[in-house]
Short mmCIF file of C-alpha atoms in Angstrom, two decimals:
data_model
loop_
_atom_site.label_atom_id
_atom_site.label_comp_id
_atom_site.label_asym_id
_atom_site.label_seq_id
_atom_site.Cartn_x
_atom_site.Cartn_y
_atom_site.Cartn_z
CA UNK A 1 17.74 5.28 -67.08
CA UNK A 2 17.51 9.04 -66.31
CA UNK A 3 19.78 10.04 -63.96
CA UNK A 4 17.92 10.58 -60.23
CA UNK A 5 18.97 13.08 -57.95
CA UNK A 6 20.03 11.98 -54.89
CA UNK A 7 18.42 14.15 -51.29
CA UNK A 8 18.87 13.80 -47.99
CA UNK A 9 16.04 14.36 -44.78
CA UNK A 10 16.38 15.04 -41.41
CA UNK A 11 13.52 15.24 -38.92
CA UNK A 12 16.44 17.33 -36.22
CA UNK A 13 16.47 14.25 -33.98
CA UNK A 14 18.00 15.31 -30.85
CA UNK A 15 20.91 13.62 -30.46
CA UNK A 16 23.87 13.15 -27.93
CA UNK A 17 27.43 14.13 -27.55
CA UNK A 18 30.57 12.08 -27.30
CA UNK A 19 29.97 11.63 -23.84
CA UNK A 20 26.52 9.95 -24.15
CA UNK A 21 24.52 13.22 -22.74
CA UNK A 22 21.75 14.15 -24.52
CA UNK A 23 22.63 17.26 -26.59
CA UNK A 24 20.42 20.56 -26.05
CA UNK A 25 17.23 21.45 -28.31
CA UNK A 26 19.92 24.56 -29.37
CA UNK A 27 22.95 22.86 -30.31
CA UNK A 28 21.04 19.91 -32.58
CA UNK A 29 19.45 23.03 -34.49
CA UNK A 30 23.15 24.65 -35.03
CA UNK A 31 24.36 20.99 -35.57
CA UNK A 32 21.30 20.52 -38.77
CA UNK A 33 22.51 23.35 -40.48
CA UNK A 34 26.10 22.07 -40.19
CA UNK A 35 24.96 18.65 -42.34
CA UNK A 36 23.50 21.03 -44.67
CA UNK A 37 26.09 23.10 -45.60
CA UNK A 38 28.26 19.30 -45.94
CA UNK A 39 25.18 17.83 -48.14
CA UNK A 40 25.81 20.93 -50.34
CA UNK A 41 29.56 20.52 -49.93
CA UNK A 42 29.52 16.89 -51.51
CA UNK A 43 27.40 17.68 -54.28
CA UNK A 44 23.77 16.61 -53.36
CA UNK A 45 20.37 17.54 -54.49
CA UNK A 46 18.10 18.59 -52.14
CA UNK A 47 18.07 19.16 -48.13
CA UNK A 48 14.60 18.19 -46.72
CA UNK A 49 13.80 19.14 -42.70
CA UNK A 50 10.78 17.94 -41.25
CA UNK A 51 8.04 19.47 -38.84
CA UNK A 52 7.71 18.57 -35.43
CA UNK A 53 6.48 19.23 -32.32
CA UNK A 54 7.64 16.59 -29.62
CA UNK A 55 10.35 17.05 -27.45
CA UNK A 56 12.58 13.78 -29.64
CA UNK A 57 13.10 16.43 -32.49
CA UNK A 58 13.99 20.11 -32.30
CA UNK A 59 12.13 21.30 -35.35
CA UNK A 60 9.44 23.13 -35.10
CA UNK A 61 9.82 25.80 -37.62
CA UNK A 62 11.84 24.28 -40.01
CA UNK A 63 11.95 27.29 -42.60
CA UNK A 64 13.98 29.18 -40.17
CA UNK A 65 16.60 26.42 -40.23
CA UNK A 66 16.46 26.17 -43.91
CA UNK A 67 17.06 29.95 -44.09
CA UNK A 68 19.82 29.46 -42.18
CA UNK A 69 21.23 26.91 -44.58
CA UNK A 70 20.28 29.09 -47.64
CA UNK A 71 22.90 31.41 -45.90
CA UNK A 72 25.60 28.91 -45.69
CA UNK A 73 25.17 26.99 -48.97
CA UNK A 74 25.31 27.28 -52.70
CA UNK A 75 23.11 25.33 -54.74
CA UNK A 76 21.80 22.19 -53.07
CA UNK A 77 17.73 22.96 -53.14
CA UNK A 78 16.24 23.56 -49.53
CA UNK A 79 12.78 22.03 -47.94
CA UNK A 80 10.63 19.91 -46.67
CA UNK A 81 10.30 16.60 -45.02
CA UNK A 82 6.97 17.27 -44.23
CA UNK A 83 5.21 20.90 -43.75
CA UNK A 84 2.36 19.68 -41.77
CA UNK A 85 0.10 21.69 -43.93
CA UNK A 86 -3.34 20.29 -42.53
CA UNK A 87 -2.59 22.23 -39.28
CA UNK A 88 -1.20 25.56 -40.78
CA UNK A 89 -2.67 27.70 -42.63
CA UNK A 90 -1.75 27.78 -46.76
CA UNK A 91 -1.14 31.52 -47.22
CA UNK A 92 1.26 31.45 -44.81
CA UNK A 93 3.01 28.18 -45.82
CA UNK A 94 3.14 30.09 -49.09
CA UNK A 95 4.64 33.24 -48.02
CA UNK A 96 7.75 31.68 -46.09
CA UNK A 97 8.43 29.45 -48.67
CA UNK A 98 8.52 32.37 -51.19
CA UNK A 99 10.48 34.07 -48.47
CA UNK A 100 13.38 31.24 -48.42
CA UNK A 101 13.11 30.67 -52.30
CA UNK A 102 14.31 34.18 -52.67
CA UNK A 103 16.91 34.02 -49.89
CA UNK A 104 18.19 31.22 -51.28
CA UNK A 105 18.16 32.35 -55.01
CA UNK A 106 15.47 29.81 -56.25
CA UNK A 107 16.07 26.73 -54.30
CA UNK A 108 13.39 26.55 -52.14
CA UNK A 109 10.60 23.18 -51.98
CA UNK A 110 7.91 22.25 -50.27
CA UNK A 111 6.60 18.63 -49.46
CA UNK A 112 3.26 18.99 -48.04
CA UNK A 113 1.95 16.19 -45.96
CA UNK A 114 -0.48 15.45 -42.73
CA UNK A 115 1.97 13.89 -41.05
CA UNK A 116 3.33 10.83 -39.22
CA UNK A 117 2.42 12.30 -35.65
CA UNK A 118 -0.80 14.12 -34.45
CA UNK A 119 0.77 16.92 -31.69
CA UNK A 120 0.39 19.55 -33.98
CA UNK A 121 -3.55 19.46 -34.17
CA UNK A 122 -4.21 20.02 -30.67
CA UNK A 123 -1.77 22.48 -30.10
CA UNK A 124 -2.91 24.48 -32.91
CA UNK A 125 -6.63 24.68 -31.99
CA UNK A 126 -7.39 21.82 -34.81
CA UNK A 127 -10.10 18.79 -33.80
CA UNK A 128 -9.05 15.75 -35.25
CA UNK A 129 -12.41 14.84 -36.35
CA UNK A 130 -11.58 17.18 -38.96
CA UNK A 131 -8.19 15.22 -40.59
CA UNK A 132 -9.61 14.50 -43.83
CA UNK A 133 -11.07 17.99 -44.84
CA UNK A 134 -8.78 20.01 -43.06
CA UNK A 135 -5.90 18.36 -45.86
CA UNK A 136 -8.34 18.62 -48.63
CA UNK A 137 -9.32 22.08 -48.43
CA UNK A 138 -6.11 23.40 -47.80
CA UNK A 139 -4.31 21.61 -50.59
CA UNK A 140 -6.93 23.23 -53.05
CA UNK A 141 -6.27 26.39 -51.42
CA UNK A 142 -2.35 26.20 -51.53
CA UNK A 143 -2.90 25.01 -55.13
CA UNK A 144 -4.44 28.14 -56.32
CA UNK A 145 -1.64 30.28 -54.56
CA UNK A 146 1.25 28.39 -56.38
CA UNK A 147 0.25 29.93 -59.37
CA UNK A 148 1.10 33.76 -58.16
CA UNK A 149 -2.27 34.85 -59.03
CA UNK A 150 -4.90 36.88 -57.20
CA UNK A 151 -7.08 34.19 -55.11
CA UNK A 152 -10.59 33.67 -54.60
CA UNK A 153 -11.77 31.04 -52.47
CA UNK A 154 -14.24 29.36 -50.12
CA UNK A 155 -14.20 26.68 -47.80
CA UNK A 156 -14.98 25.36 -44.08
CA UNK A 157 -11.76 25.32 -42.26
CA UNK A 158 -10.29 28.84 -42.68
CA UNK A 159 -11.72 32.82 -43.33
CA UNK A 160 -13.07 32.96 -47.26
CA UNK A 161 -10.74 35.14 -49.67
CA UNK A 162 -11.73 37.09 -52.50
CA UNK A 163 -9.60 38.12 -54.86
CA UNK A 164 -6.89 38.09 -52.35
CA UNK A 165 -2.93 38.62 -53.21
CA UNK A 166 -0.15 36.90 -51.40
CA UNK A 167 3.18 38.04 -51.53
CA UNK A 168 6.02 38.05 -52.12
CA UNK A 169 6.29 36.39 -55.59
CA UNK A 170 8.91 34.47 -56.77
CA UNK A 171 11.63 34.31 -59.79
CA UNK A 172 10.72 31.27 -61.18
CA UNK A 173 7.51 29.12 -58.76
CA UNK A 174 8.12 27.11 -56.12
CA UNK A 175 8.46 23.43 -56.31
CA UNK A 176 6.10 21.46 -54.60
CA UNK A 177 5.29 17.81 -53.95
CA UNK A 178 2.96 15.62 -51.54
CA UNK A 179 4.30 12.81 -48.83
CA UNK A 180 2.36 9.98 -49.26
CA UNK A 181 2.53 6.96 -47.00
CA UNK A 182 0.75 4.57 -49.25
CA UNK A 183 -2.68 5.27 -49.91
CA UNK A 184 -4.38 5.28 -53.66
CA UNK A 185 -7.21 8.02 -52.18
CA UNK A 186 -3.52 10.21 -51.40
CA UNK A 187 -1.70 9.26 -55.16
CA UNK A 188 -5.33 10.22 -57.28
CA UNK A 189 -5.35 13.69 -55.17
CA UNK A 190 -1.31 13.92 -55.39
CA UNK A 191 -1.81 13.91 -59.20
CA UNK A 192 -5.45 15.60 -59.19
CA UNK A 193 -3.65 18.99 -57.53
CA UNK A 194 -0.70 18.80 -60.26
CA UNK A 195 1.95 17.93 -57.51
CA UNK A 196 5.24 15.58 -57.36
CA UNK A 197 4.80 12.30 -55.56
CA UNK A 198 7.17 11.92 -52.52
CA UNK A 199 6.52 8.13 -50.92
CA UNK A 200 7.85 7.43 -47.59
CA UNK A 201 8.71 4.02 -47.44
CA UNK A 202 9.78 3.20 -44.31
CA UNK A 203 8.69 -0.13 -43.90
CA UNK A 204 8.39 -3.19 -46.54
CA UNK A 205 9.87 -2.94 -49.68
CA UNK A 206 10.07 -1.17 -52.52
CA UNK A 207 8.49 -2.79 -54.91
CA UNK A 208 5.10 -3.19 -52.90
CA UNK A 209 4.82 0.44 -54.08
CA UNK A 210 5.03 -0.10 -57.35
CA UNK A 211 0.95 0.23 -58.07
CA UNK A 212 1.40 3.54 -56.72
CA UNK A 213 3.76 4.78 -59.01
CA UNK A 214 1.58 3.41 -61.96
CA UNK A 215 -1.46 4.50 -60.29
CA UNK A 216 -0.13 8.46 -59.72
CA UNK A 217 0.86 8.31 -63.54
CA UNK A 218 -2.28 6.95 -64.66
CA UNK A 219 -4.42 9.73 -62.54
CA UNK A 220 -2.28 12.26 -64.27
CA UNK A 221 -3.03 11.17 -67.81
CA UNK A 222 -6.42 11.16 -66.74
CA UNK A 223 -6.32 14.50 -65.60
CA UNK A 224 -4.43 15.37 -68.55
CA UNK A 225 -1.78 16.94 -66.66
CA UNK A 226 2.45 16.55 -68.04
CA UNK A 227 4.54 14.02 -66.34
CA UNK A 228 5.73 14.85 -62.69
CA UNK A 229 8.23 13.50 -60.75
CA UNK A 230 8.59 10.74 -58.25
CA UNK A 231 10.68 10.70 -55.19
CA UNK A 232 11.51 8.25 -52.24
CA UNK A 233 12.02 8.51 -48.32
CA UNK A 234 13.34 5.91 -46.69
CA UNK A 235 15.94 5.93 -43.64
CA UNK A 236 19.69 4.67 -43.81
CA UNK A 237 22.78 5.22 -42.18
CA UNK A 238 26.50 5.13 -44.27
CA UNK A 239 29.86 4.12 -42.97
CA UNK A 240 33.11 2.61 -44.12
CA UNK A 241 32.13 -0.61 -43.81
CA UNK A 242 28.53 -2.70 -43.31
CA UNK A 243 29.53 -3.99 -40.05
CA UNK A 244 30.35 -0.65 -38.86
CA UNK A 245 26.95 0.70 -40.19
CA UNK A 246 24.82 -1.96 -38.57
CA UNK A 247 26.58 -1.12 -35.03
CA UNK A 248 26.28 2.51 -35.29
CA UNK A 249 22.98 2.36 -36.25
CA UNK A 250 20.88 -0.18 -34.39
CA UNK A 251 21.13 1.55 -31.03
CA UNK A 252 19.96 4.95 -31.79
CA UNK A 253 17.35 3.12 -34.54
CA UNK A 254 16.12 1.04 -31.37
CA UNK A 255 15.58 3.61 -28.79
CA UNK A 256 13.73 5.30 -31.41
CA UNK A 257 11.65 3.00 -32.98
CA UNK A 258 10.61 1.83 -29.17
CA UNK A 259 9.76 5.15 -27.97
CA UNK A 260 7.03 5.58 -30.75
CA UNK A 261 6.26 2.02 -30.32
CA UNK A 262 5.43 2.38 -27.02
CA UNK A 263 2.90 5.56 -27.57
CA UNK A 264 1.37 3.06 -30.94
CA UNK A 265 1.21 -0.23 -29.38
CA UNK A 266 4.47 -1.64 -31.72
CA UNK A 267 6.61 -4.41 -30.47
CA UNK A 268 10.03 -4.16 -28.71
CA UNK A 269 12.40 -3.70 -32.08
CA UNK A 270 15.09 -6.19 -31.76
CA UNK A 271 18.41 -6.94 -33.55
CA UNK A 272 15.97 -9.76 -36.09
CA UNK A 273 13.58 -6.89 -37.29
CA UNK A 274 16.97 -4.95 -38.06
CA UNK A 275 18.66 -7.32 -40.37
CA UNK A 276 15.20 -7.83 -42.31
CA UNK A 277 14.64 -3.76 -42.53
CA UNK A 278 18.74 -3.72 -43.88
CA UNK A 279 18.03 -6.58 -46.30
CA UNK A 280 16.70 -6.39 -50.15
CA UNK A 281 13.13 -6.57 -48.31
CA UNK A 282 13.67 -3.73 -45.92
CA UNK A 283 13.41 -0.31 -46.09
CA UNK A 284 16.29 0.24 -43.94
CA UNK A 285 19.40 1.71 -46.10
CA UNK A 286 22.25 1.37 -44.39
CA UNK A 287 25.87 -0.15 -44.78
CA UNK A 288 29.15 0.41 -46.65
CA UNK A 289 28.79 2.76 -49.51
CA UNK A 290 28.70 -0.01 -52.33
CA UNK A 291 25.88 -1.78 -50.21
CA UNK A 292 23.64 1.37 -49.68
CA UNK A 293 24.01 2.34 -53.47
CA UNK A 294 23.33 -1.08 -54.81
CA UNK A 295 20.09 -0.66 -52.80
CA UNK A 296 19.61 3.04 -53.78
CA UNK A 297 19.76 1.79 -57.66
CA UNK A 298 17.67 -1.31 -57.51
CA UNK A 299 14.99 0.69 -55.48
CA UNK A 300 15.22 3.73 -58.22
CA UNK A 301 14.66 1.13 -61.38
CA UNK A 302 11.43 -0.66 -59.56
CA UNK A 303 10.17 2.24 -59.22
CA UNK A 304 10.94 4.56 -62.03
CA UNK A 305 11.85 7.43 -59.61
CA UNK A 306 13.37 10.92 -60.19
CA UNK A 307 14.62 11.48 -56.69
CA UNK A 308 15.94 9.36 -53.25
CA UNK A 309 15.96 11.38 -50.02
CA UNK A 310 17.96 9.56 -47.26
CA UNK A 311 16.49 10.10 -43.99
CA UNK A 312 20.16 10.13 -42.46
CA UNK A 313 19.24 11.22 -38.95
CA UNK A 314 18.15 8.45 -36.81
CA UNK A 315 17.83 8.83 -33.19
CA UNK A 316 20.54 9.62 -31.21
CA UNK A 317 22.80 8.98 -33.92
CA UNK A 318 26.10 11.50 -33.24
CA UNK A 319 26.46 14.30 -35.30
CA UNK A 320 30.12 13.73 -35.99
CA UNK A 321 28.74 10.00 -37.23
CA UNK A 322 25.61 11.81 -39.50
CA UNK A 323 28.65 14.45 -41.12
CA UNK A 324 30.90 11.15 -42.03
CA UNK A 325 27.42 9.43 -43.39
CA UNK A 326 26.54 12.26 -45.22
CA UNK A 327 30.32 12.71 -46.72
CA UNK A 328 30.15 9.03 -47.57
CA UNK A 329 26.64 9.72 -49.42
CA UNK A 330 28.22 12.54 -51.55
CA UNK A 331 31.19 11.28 -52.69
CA UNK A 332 30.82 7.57 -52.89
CA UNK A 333 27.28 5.95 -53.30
CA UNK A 334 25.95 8.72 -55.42
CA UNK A 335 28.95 8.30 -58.59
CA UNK A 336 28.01 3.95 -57.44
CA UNK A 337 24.14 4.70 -58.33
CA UNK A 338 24.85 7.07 -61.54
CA UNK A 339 27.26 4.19 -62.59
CA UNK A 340 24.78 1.39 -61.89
CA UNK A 341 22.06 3.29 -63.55
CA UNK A 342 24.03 3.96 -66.93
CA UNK A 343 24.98 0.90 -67.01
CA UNK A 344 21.36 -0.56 -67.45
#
């Protein structure tokens, strides 16, 4: 097996303190650039912060917290976890991200995506009617800026350019991939565009998205494009011990799971949903180090992938809980996976 690089993600959940008080929008911002500069401490790959606009996560401009991290930190790569592209507008997705990439000496990414929640269409002028081309036309047009090249284009949903420049440019490009939840129409354009395949699986289990994987590297033989990597999402938690894990975990994973159930019609989560999503069927990674990287590997081999991203922040999860997790992550389950994928 190649060796995968191990990622983490963090959506900025607003969190509380050791008292139990919810902590401010403020402080959870200062507090994500903290586990940053420990994720690069402890050796990691990549740093991914997602895009939000509800009042359970404080990221809404999650370059600007990146930037801050590229300040703080040495060579763990810096991104996305998603840029809610369908609701922005390319050039300027392209311009910050060439902005952090040289800030941060080359370590900038992107994962584009529609996302998971809707907020972001109203409050940006966007009708919803519009989901499927607003994605599509924009990935096309972010496709031709990636290349550093003057840009002419046409479509619906923005103003036309014609041989239009974008700048500034960058060293050496700028990584990019596409979150995909699990549909084939998402893995043929993933591959169509020439991007990395990011899969959030964050329910089921792994293996169910295993005709994805073969389907993404199908599409790009067929489009004869080179190889491109495959990466993983999935949530988890990491402490000294499973039991310890489990108890940290399920509280803040149940207030949160129920407060988007209750906007999307889910059922009450309960403590039986929670030892399926921890088991070998669940998408849920959490537990001692040993447990978490046995899972890590065995999810890596099904799928052939080139990257895991823990989605470490989970609720209202504690910071000082999230540092220790991330520590744990570092130093212990990533030499357990490397060791467990060597060995075959």
């Amino acid at each position: 097996m190649h060796e995968v690089k191990l990622g983490l993600d963090t959506f900025g959940d607003v969190t509380v303190g050791d008292d139990g008080t919810r902590l401010s929008d403020a402080q959870t911002l200062r507090n994500v650039v903290d586990e940053a500069v420990r994720a690069d401490e402890v050796g990691l790959a990549f740093f991914g912060v997602g895009e939000h606009h509800r009042h359970e996560f404080a990221v809404s401009s999650p370059e600007l917290v990146l930037a801050a991290a590229a300040g703080r930190t040495e060579k763990i790569h810096l991104g996305t976890a998603v840029t809610v592209l369908s609701s922005d507008d390319p050039v300027r997705v392209y311009e910050r991200f060439a902005t952090l990439d040289g800030l941060s000496n080359g370590r900038a990414e992107v994962i584009l995506g529609r996302g998971s929640f809707i907020e972001s269409f109203p409050l940006f002028g966007y009708d919803l009617g519009d989901y499927e081309v607003l994605f599509e036309e924009k990935l096309d047009l972010f496709s031709q800026l990636l290349a550093e090249k003057p840009v002419t284009w046409e479509g619906t949903t923005r103003a036309s350019l014609t041989d239009a420049d974008v700048y500034p440019k960058t060293e050496n490009g700028i990584t990019a991939w596409v979150g995909v939840g699990g549909s084939p129409e998402s893995v043929v354009r993933t591959a169509r565009y020439g991007y990395g395949l990011m899969l959030a699986i964050i329910g089921g289990s792994a293996e169910r998205f295993r005709p994805y994987v073969d389907l993404y590297h199908r599409s790009l033989d067929s489009f004869g494009r080179d190889p491109l990597p495959v990466g993983v999402h999935s949530p988890g938690h990491i402490a000294d011990t499973d039991e310890q894990a489990w108890e940290e975990l399920y509280p803040a994973l149940e207030a949160n799971r129920n407060a988007i159930g209750a906007e999307r019609g889910w059922p009450p989560y309960s403590r039986l949903q929670f030892q399926h999503d921890i088991g070998p069927e669940g998408a849920v990674y959490a537990g001692a180090p040993e447990t978490v990287a046995r899972k890590i590997a065995a999810t890596v081999k099904t799928l052939g992938a080139d990257r895991f991203d823990l989605k470490y922040a989970n609720g209202t999860l504690p910071h000082a809980k999230m540092l220790h997790s991330i520590e744990l992550y570092g130093t212990k389950v990533a030499p357990i996976v490397h060791d467990i994928l060597a060995a075959g």
